[in-house]
């Protein structure tokens, strides 16, 4: 009960406002505020890939959704102060897309056809569970997704109070960029709403909405919101990537092989046995859909769904691996153009950091203390890859599943809903500028720099480390199709 009361004091809503010297936290007393913390969580929840909750990556948030450990930021000197924050964030929890829904419906119909057996979960789905998702919801932001970004905004304002402050917001020193996709716009508005609620700002108008159109959403004109698909959906504008990967039927050969391989076959056969159906009735895509049904019920409804009973830990790991294979070959290290497609975002980030560094060195006021950029998992993953994060010694393939259990490239860990890459620039005086990267609010080291510099290297060392990309990673050049014939 003590933990429940503490959690209730920190949930967004109507309530009293606590003020401290650096930030003011909106506190609410809700009778049902402890549902998330006390709900039964399926033991396979850590294997949901890109459909996973942010709380599975940061379990302490189940206890207190606004918990922040400021001690994780350890500047090398007490003189160091943050002068700029760039946050690149995936949208919050969403409903399934229509493509996913079609496979979910096939799986549901298969269960409806199943014979009654000893598995109680089969009878529960057949007699009580309803297909609550409709195609009209196609990828829309769920209320949980609104909360994801509201809570993230408050946590980041506590982690960087001198940057994400009411004064800076009113002064126009915080910029917002979003993909044009409705779930990204609504997530951005929710982030704005979290900041204004935190400070009890009444004169800003923010209407984050789960209504199924961005036309119903409204942000106060004093927010600098730039809807920029060229930047946040760059993957759609890279012709070479589109032709050689997205439209290339052979690009995902390893994924197709694994889906027909022995590991996935055992999972499909186990599902069919439980339902007393023929093995041909259950496809790999349907097995994936069943895991998605479990994931969405938890993420959107906070339910331990009967669909979760279909999988044990090993089954979920196999389906998770199939999804990671797809992400690896379609968005990650599988093809060089995957990472090079993010050159435009890479340069956008470093040009802003350079501008801030110049302003600090010349004694000018920093013109943009924080930049919040909201996009997609497809926005983050190629950039992670370009920077060298989460790279294993051996690439995942259709034949080395057993050796990949401890892989670094796990989207369940790095790409849940509301996943984020934070880059915090610090001024430590006398021209000593340092850059701290964080992934999902946890400090990490730039690959290749950790041994020499730790997690907060000199900004110049970071630039030297990525010198080739800074000088040579040109989006237009990398994405140009010299050979217009589709690669087969």
Coordinates of C-alpha atoms in Angstrom, one line a residue:
X1 CA 0.0 0.0 0.0
X2 CA 2.9 2.3 0.7
X3 CA 4.2 1.8 -2.8
X4 CA 0.7 2.3 -4.2
X5 CA 0.3 5.6 -2.5
X6 CA 3.6 6.7 -3.7
X7 CA 2.7 5.8 -7.3
X8 CA -0.6 7.5 -7.0
X9 CA 1.1 10.8 -6.0
X10 CA 3.0 10.8 -9.3
X11 CA 0.4 10.0 -12.0
X12 CA -0.8 12.7 -14.4
X13 CA -4.2 14.0 -13.9
X14 CA -6.0 16.5 -11.7
X15 CA -4.5 17.1 -8.3
X16 CA -2.3 19.3 -6.2
X17 CA 0.9 20.9 -7.5
X18 CA 4.2 20.6 -5.7
X19 CA 6.8 23.3 -6.2
X20 CA 10.5 23.0 -5.8
X21 CA 13.3 25.4 -6.7
X22 CA 13.9 23.9 -10.2
X23 CA 10.6 22.1 -11.2
X24 CA 7.0 21.8 -10.2
X25 CA 5.4 18.4 -10.3
X26 CA 1.7 17.8 -10.9
X27 CA 0.4 15.3 -8.4
X28 CA -2.8 13.3 -8.7
X29 CA -4.8 11.0 -6.5
X30 CA -6.5 8.4 -8.7
X31 CA -8.2 5.4 -7.2
X32 CA -7.1 3.2 -10.1
X33 CA -3.6 4.6 -10.5
X34 CA -1.9 1.5 -9.4
X35 CA -3.3 -0.8 -12.1
X36 CA -0.2 -0.8 -14.2
X37 CA 2.1 -1.5 -11.2
X38 CA 0.0 -4.4 -9.9
X39 CA -1.3 -6.0 -13.1
X40 CA -0.1 -9.5 -13.8
X41 CA 2.5 -9.3 -16.6
X42 CA 3.0 -12.2 -18.9
X43 CA 6.4 -13.8 -18.5
X44 CA 7.1 -13.4 -22.2
X45 CA 6.6 -9.6 -22.1
X46 CA 10.3 -9.0 -22.6
X47 CA 10.1 -10.7 -26.1
X48 CA 7.6 -8.4 -27.8
X49 CA 10.1 -6.7 -30.0
X50 CA 8.9 -3.4 -31.4
X51 CA 5.4 -4.1 -29.9
X52 CA 6.8 -4.0 -26.4
X53 CA 6.0 -1.5 -23.6
X54 CA 8.6 1.1 -22.5
X55 CA 8.1 -0.2 -19.0
X56 CA 9.6 -3.6 -19.9
X57 CA 12.8 -1.8 -20.8
X58 CA 12.7 0.3 -17.6
X59 CA 10.9 -1.9 -15.0
X60 CA 11.3 0.6 -12.2
X61 CA 8.6 2.7 -14.0
X62 CA 6.0 0.1 -13.0
X63 CA 6.6 1.3 -9.4
X64 CA 6.7 5.0 -10.2
X65 CA 6.1 6.1 -13.8
X66 CA 7.8 9.4 -13.1
X67 CA 10.9 8.0 -11.4
X68 CA 14.2 9.6 -12.4
X69 CA 17.7 8.8 -11.2
X70 CA 19.7 12.0 -11.8
X71 CA 22.8 10.3 -10.5
X72 CA 23.2 8.4 -13.8
X73 CA 24.5 11.7 -15.3
X74 CA 28.0 11.9 -14.0
X75 CA 29.9 14.9 -15.6
X76 CA 33.6 14.8 -15.1
X77 CA 33.5 18.1 -13.2
X78 CA 31.0 19.9 -11.0
X79 CA 31.4 22.9 -13.3
X80 CA 29.8 21.0 -16.2
X81 CA 26.3 22.2 -17.1
X82 CA 24.0 20.9 -19.9
X83 CA 23.5 23.5 -22.7
X84 CA 21.6 21.5 -25.2
X85 CA 19.5 18.4 -25.5
X86 CA 18.4 16.6 -28.7
X87 CA 15.8 13.9 -28.2
X88 CA 14.9 11.6 -31.1
X89 CA 11.8 9.7 -29.9
X90 CA 9.6 6.9 -31.4
X91 CA 5.9 7.6 -31.2
X92 CA 4.0 6.1 -28.2
X93 CA 1.9 2.9 -28.0
X94 CA -0.4 2.5 -31.0
X95 CA -3.1 0.3 -32.3
X96 CA -2.2 -2.4 -34.8
X97 CA -1.9 -1.5 -38.5
X98 CA -4.4 -3.0 -40.9
X99 CA -1.7 -5.4 -42.3
X100 CA -1.1 -6.8 -38.8
X101 CA -4.9 -6.9 -38.1
X102 CA -5.5 -9.2 -41.1
X103 CA -3.1 -11.8 -39.7
X104 CA -4.6 -11.3 -36.2
X105 CA -8.1 -12.0 -37.6
X106 CA -6.8 -15.2 -39.3
X107 CA -5.4 -16.4 -36.0
X108 CA -8.6 -15.6 -34.2
X109 CA -10.7 -17.5 -36.7
X110 CA -8.4 -20.5 -36.4
X111 CA -9.0 -20.5 -32.6
X112 CA -12.7 -20.2 -33.2
X113 CA -12.5 -23.4 -35.3
X114 CA -10.5 -25.3 -32.8
X115 CA -11.8 -28.3 -30.9
X116 CA -12.3 -28.0 -27.1
X117 CA -9.4 -29.5 -25.3
X118 CA -7.6 -29.4 -22.0
X119 CA -6.3 -25.8 -22.7
X120 CA -8.6 -23.5 -20.8
X121 CA -7.3 -20.5 -22.7
X122 CA -8.8 -21.9 -25.9
X123 CA -12.3 -22.0 -24.4
X124 CA -11.8 -18.5 -22.9
X125 CA -11.0 -17.0 -26.3
X126 CA -13.8 -18.9 -28.0
X127 CA -16.5 -18.0 -25.4
X128 CA -15.5 -14.7 -23.9
X129 CA -12.8 -12.9 -25.9
X130 CA -13.9 -10.4 -28.5
X131 CA -11.9 -9.0 -31.5
X132 CA -12.0 -5.4 -30.2
X133 CA -9.7 -4.0 -32.9
X134 CA -11.2 -2.6 -36.1
X135 CA -9.4 -1.6 -39.3
X136 CA -10.5 2.1 -38.7
X137 CA -8.0 2.2 -35.9
X138 CA -5.2 1.5 -38.3
X139 CA -2.0 2.4 -36.5
X140 CA -3.6 5.2 -34.5
X141 CA -2.1 6.4 -31.2
X142 CA -3.7 4.7 -28.2
X143 CA -4.4 6.6 -24.9
X144 CA -1.4 4.7 -23.5
X145 CA 0.7 6.3 -26.2
X146 CA -0.5 9.7 -25.1
X147 CA 0.5 8.8 -21.6
X148 CA 3.9 7.5 -22.8
X149 CA 4.9 10.9 -24.1
X150 CA 3.4 12.9 -21.3
X151 CA 5.3 10.9 -18.7
X152 CA 8.5 11.0 -20.8
X153 CA 8.3 14.8 -21.0
X154 CA 8.1 15.1 -17.2
X155 CA 10.9 12.6 -16.6
X156 CA 13.2 14.5 -19.1
X157 CA 12.3 17.8 -17.5
X158 CA 13.4 16.4 -14.2
X159 CA 16.6 14.9 -15.7
X160 CA 17.4 18.2 -17.5
X161 CA 15.6 20.9 -15.5
X162 CA 17.7 23.8 -16.8
X163 CA 16.9 22.9 -20.4
X164 CA 13.3 21.7 -20.4
X165 CA 12.0 24.6 -18.3
X166 CA 9.0 26.8 -18.4
X167 CA 11.1 29.8 -19.0
X168 CA 12.8 28.2 -22.1
X169 CA 9.4 27.0 -23.3
X170 CA 7.9 30.5 -23.1
X171 CA 11.1 32.0 -24.6
X172 CA 10.7 29.8 -27.8
X173 CA 14.0 28.0 -27.0
X174 CA 12.6 24.5 -27.4
X175 CA 11.9 23.2 -30.8
X176 CA 9.6 20.3 -31.9
X177 CA 9.8 18.3 -35.1
X178 CA 7.4 15.5 -36.1
X179 CA 6.6 13.1 -38.9
X180 CA 3.3 13.8 -40.5
X181 CA 1.9 10.5 -39.4
X182 CA -1.0 11.0 -37.0
X183 CA 0.5 8.9 -34.2
X184 CA 3.7 11.0 -34.3
X185 CA 1.9 14.4 -34.3
X186 CA -0.3 13.2 -31.4
X187 CA 2.7 11.9 -29.5
X188 CA 4.4 15.3 -30.0
X189 CA 1.3 17.1 -28.7
X190 CA 1.2 14.8 -25.8
X191 CA 4.8 15.6 -25.0
X192 CA 4.0 19.3 -25.1
X193 CA 1.0 18.7 -22.9
X194 CA 3.2 16.9 -20.4
X195 CA 5.4 19.9 -20.1
X196 CA 2.5 22.4 -19.7
X197 CA 0.8 20.2 -17.1
X198 CA 4.0 19.9 -15.2
X199 CA 4.3 23.6 -14.8
X200 CA 0.5 24.2 -14.5
X201 CA 0.7 26.5 -17.5
X202 CA -2.9 27.6 -18.2
X203 CA -2.3 30.0 -21.1
X204 CA -1.0 27.4 -23.6
X205 CA -3.4 25.4 -25.6
X206 CA -2.5 21.8 -26.1
X207 CA -4.9 19.2 -27.3
X208 CA -3.3 15.8 -27.7
X209 CA -6.0 13.4 -28.9
X210 CA -6.6 9.8 -29.8
X211 CA -9.2 10.9 -32.3
X212 CA -8.3 9.3 -35.6
X213 CA -7.1 12.3 -37.4
X214 CA -4.4 14.9 -36.8
X215 CA -6.9 17.6 -37.9
X216 CA -8.5 17.3 -34.5
X217 CA -5.3 18.1 -32.7
X218 CA -4.2 21.6 -31.9
X219 CA -1.0 23.2 -30.5
X220 CA -0.5 26.7 -29.3
X221 CA 1.2 28.8 -32.0
X222 CA 4.0 29.6 -29.5
X223 CA 5.3 26.1 -29.8
X224 CA 7.7 25.8 -32.8
X225 CA 6.3 22.6 -34.3
X226 CA 7.8 21.5 -37.7
X227 CA 6.2 18.7 -39.5
X228 CA 9.1 17.4 -41.6
X229 CA 8.8 14.0 -43.4
X230 CA 12.1 14.5 -45.2
X231 CA 13.8 14.4 -41.9
X232 CA 11.6 12.1 -39.8
X233 CA 10.6 9.7 -42.5
X234 CA 13.8 9.9 -44.6
X235 CA 13.5 6.2 -45.3
X236 CA 10.7 6.9 -47.7
X237 CA 12.7 9.5 -49.6
X238 CA 15.9 7.4 -50.1
X239 CA 15.4 5.9 -53.6
X240 CA 18.2 3.4 -53.3
X241 CA 16.8 2.0 -50.1
X242 CA 13.3 1.8 -51.4
X243 CA 14.4 -0.1 -54.6
X244 CA 17.1 -2.3 -53.2
X245 CA 15.5 -3.2 -49.9
X246 CA 11.8 -2.4 -49.6
X247 CA 10.8 -3.5 -53.1
X248 CA 13.5 -6.2 -53.5
X249 CA 11.8 -9.6 -52.9
X250 CA 15.2 -11.2 -52.2
X251 CA 16.2 -8.6 -49.5
X252 CA 14.6 -10.6 -46.7
X253 CA 15.8 -14.1 -47.8
X254 CA 17.2 -14.9 -44.4
X255 CA 13.9 -14.0 -42.8
X256 CA 12.0 -16.2 -45.2
X257 CA 14.4 -19.1 -44.6
X258 CA 14.0 -18.8 -40.8
X259 CA 10.2 -18.7 -41.0
X260 CA 10.3 -22.0 -42.8
X261 CA 13.2 -23.4 -40.7
X262 CA 13.1 -25.9 -37.8
X263 CA 12.7 -23.4 -34.9
X264 CA 9.6 -21.7 -36.3
X265 CA 8.2 -25.0 -37.6
X266 CA 8.2 -26.4 -34.0
X267 CA 6.4 -23.3 -32.8
X268 CA 3.8 -23.6 -35.5
X269 CA 3.3 -27.3 -34.8
X270 CA 2.9 -26.7 -31.1
X271 CA 0.2 -24.1 -31.7
X272 CA -1.6 -26.4 -34.1
X273 CA -1.4 -29.3 -31.6
X274 CA -2.9 -27.1 -28.9
X275 CA -5.8 -26.1 -31.2
X276 CA -6.1 -29.6 -32.6
X277 CA -5.7 -28.3 -36.1
X278 CA -3.5 -29.5 -39.0
X279 CA 0.0 -28.1 -39.2
X280 CA -0.8 -26.5 -42.5
X281 CA -3.5 -24.4 -40.8
X282 CA -1.0 -22.3 -38.8
X283 CA 1.5 -20.2 -40.7
X284 CA 4.6 -18.3 -39.3
X285 CA 2.7 -15.0 -39.9
X286 CA -0.2 -16.3 -37.8
X287 CA 2.2 -17.3 -35.0
X288 CA 3.6 -13.8 -35.1
X289 CA 0.0 -12.4 -35.0
X290 CA -0.8 -14.5 -31.9
X291 CA 2.2 -13.0 -30.1
X292 CA 1.1 -9.5 -31.3
X293 CA -2.3 -10.1 -29.8
X294 CA -0.7 -10.9 -26.5
X295 CA 1.5 -7.8 -26.8
X296 CA -1.3 -5.4 -27.7
X297 CA -3.5 -6.5 -25.0
X298 CA -0.8 -5.8 -22.5
X299 CA 0.4 -2.5 -24.0
X300 CA -3.0 -1.0 -24.7
X301 CA -5.3 -2.6 -22.1
X302 CA -2.8 -3.7 -19.4
X303 CA -4.1 -7.2 -19.6
X304 CA -2.4 -10.6 -19.3
X305 CA -4.3 -11.9 -22.3
X306 CA -5.3 -15.5 -22.8
X307 CA -3.4 -15.2 -26.1
X308 CA -0.2 -15.2 -24.0
X309 CA -0.9 -18.8 -22.9
X310 CA -0.1 -19.9 -26.5
X311 CA 3.7 -19.3 -25.9
X312 CA 6.3 -20.4 -23.4
X313 CA 9.5 -18.5 -23.0
X314 CA 11.3 -20.5 -25.8
X315 CA 8.4 -20.0 -28.3
X316 CA 8.3 -16.3 -27.7
X317 CA 12.1 -16.0 -28.2
X318 CA 11.9 -17.8 -31.5
X319 CA 9.1 -15.5 -32.8
X320 CA 11.1 -12.5 -31.4
X321 CA 14.1 -13.6 -33.3
X322 CA 12.2 -13.8 -36.6
X323 CA 11.1 -10.2 -36.0
X324 CA 14.6 -9.1 -35.2
X325 CA 15.9 -10.8 -38.3
X326 CA 13.5 -8.6 -40.3
X327 CA 14.6 -5.5 -38.6
X328 CA 18.2 -6.4 -39.0
X329 CA 18.0 -6.9 -42.7
X330 CA 15.4 -4.3 -43.5
X331 CA 16.5 -1.4 -41.2
X332 CA 19.7 -2.4 -39.5
X333 CA 23.1 -3.7 -40.3
X334 CA 22.0 -6.1 -43.1
X335 CA 22.6 -3.7 -45.9
X336 CA 24.8 -0.6 -46.0
X337 CA 22.1 1.6 -47.5
X338 CA 19.9 1.0 -44.4
X339 CA 22.2 3.0 -42.2
X340 CA 23.3 5.4 -44.9
X341 CA 19.6 6.4 -45.5
X342 CA 19.8 8.2 -42.1
X343 CA 22.6 10.5 -43.2
X344 CA 20.2 13.4 -43.4
X345 CA 19.1 13.0 -39.8
X346 CA 22.7 12.4 -38.7
X347 CA 23.8 15.7 -40.2
X348 CA 20.8 17.5 -38.8
X349 CA 21.8 16.5 -35.3
X350 CA 25.5 17.4 -35.7
X351 CA 24.8 20.7 -37.4
X352 CA 22.7 21.7 -34.4
X353 CA 25.3 20.5 -31.9
X354 CA 27.9 22.5 -33.8
X355 CA 25.8 25.6 -33.7
X356 CA 25.3 25.2 -30.0
X357 CA 29.0 24.6 -29.5
X358 CA 29.9 27.8 -31.4
X359 CA 27.4 29.8 -29.4
X360 CA 28.8 28.6 -26.1
X361 CA 32.4 29.2 -27.2
X362 CA 31.6 32.8 -28.3
X363 CA 29.6 33.6 -25.1
X364 CA 26.3 33.9 -26.9
X365 CA 23.0 32.8 -25.6
X366 CA 22.1 29.3 -26.9
X367 CA 19.4 29.7 -29.4
X368 CA 17.8 26.3 -29.0
X369 CA 18.3 24.6 -25.7
X370 CA 16.3 21.5 -26.6
X371 CA 15.0 19.8 -29.8
X372 CA 12.3 17.2 -29.5
X373 CA 12.0 15.1 -32.7
X374 CA 9.3 12.5 -32.9
X375 CA 9.3 9.8 -35.5
X376 CA 9.1 6.0 -36.0
X377 CA 11.1 2.9 -35.1
X378 CA 12.3 3.1 -38.7
X379 CA 13.6 6.6 -37.9
X380 CA 15.7 5.4 -34.9
X381 CA 17.0 2.1 -36.0
X382 CA 19.1 3.1 -39.1
X383 CA 20.5 6.0 -37.0
X384 CA 21.5 3.6 -34.2
X385 CA 23.2 1.5 -36.9
X386 CA 24.9 4.4 -38.5
X387 CA 26.4 5.4 -35.1
X388 CA 27.5 1.8 -34.5
X389 CA 25.2 0.9 -31.5
X390 CA 24.0 -2.6 -30.8
X391 CA 26.3 -4.4 -33.3
X392 CA 27.2 -8.0 -32.7
X393 CA 30.4 -9.8 -33.9
X394 CA 28.3 -12.1 -36.1
X395 CA 25.2 -11.1 -38.1
X396 CA 22.0 -12.9 -37.3
X397 CA 21.0 -15.4 -40.0
X398 CA 18.4 -18.1 -40.5
X399 CA 20.9 -20.7 -39.3
X400 CA 22.6 -19.3 -36.2
X401 CA 19.6 -18.7 -33.9
X402 CA 21.2 -20.8 -31.1
X403 CA 24.2 -18.5 -31.1
X404 CA 22.2 -15.3 -31.0
X405 CA 20.4 -15.6 -27.7
X406 CA 22.6 -13.0 -26.0
X407 CA 22.7 -10.7 -29.0
X408 CA 23.0 -6.9 -28.6
X409 CA 20.6 -6.3 -31.6
X410 CA 17.3 -6.9 -29.7
X411 CA 14.5 -4.6 -30.6
X412 CA 12.7 -5.7 -27.4
X413 CA 15.4 -3.9 -25.5
X414 CA 16.2 -0.9 -27.8
X415 CA 13.0 -0.1 -29.8
X416 CA 9.9 -0.4 -27.6
X417 CA 7.1 2.2 -27.9
X418 CA 8.5 5.7 -27.0
X419 CA 12.1 4.5 -27.5
X420 CA 14.5 7.4 -27.5
X421 CA 18.0 8.5 -28.2
X422 CA 19.1 11.5 -26.2
X423 CA 22.2 13.5 -26.9
X424 CA 23.1 16.0 -24.2
X425 CA 25.8 18.6 -24.8
X426 CA 27.6 19.8 -21.7
X427 CA 29.8 23.0 -21.2
X428 CA 32.5 22.2 -18.6
X429 CA 34.2 25.6 -19.0
X430 CA 37.3 26.8 -20.8
X431 CA 36.1 25.3 -24.1
X432 CA 35.6 21.9 -22.6
X433 CA 32.4 20.6 -24.3
X434 CA 31.3 17.1 -23.8
X435 CA 28.5 14.9 -25.3
X436 CA 26.5 12.4 -23.3
X437 CA 24.4 9.8 -25.3
X438 CA 21.5 8.0 -23.6
X439 CA 19.3 5.3 -25.0
X440 CA 15.9 5.0 -23.3
X441 CA 17.1 7.3 -20.6
X442 CA 20.1 5.2 -19.8
X443 CA 23.7 6.5 -20.3
X444 CA 25.6 4.6 -23.0
X445 CA 29.0 4.9 -24.6
X446 CA 29.6 5.8 -28.2
X447 CA 30.9 2.5 -29.8
X448 CA 34.7 2.7 -30.2
X449 CA 35.1 5.6 -27.7
X450 CA 34.2 3.9 -24.4
X451 CA 37.6 2.7 -23.4
X452 CA 39.3 6.1 -23.9
X453 CA 36.6 8.5 -22.8
X454 CA 33.8 6.8 -20.9
X455 CA 30.2 7.8 -21.5
X456 CA 30.7 11.6 -21.7
X457 CA 33.6 12.1 -24.2
X458 CA 34.8 15.5 -25.5
X459 CA 32.5 16.7 -28.2
X460 CA 35.6 17.1 -30.5
X461 CA 36.5 13.4 -29.9
X462 CA 33.0 12.4 -31.0
X463 CA 33.3 14.5 -34.1
X464 CA 36.7 13.0 -34.8
X465 CA 35.3 9.5 -34.3
X466 CA 32.6 10.1 -36.9
X467 CA 34.7 12.2 -39.1
X468 CA 34.2 10.1 -42.2
X469 CA 30.4 10.3 -41.8
X470 CA 30.4 14.0 -41.1
X471 CA 32.5 14.7 -44.2
X472 CA 31.2 12.0 -46.6
X473 CA 27.7 10.7 -45.6
X474 CA 25.7 12.7 -48.1
X475 CA 22.0 11.7 -48.3
X476 CA 21.5 12.7 -51.9
X477 CA 24.6 10.9 -53.1
X478 CA 24.0 7.7 -51.0
X479 CA 20.4 7.4 -52.0
X480 CA 20.7 8.1 -55.7
X481 CA 19.9 5.1 -57.9
X482 CA 22.7 4.9 -60.4
X483 CA 21.2 1.7 -61.8
X484 CA 17.4 2.1 -62.0
X485 CA 16.9 -1.6 -62.6
X486 CA 15.4 -3.3 -59.5
X487 CA 17.9 -5.5 -57.8
X488 CA 16.8 -9.1 -57.7

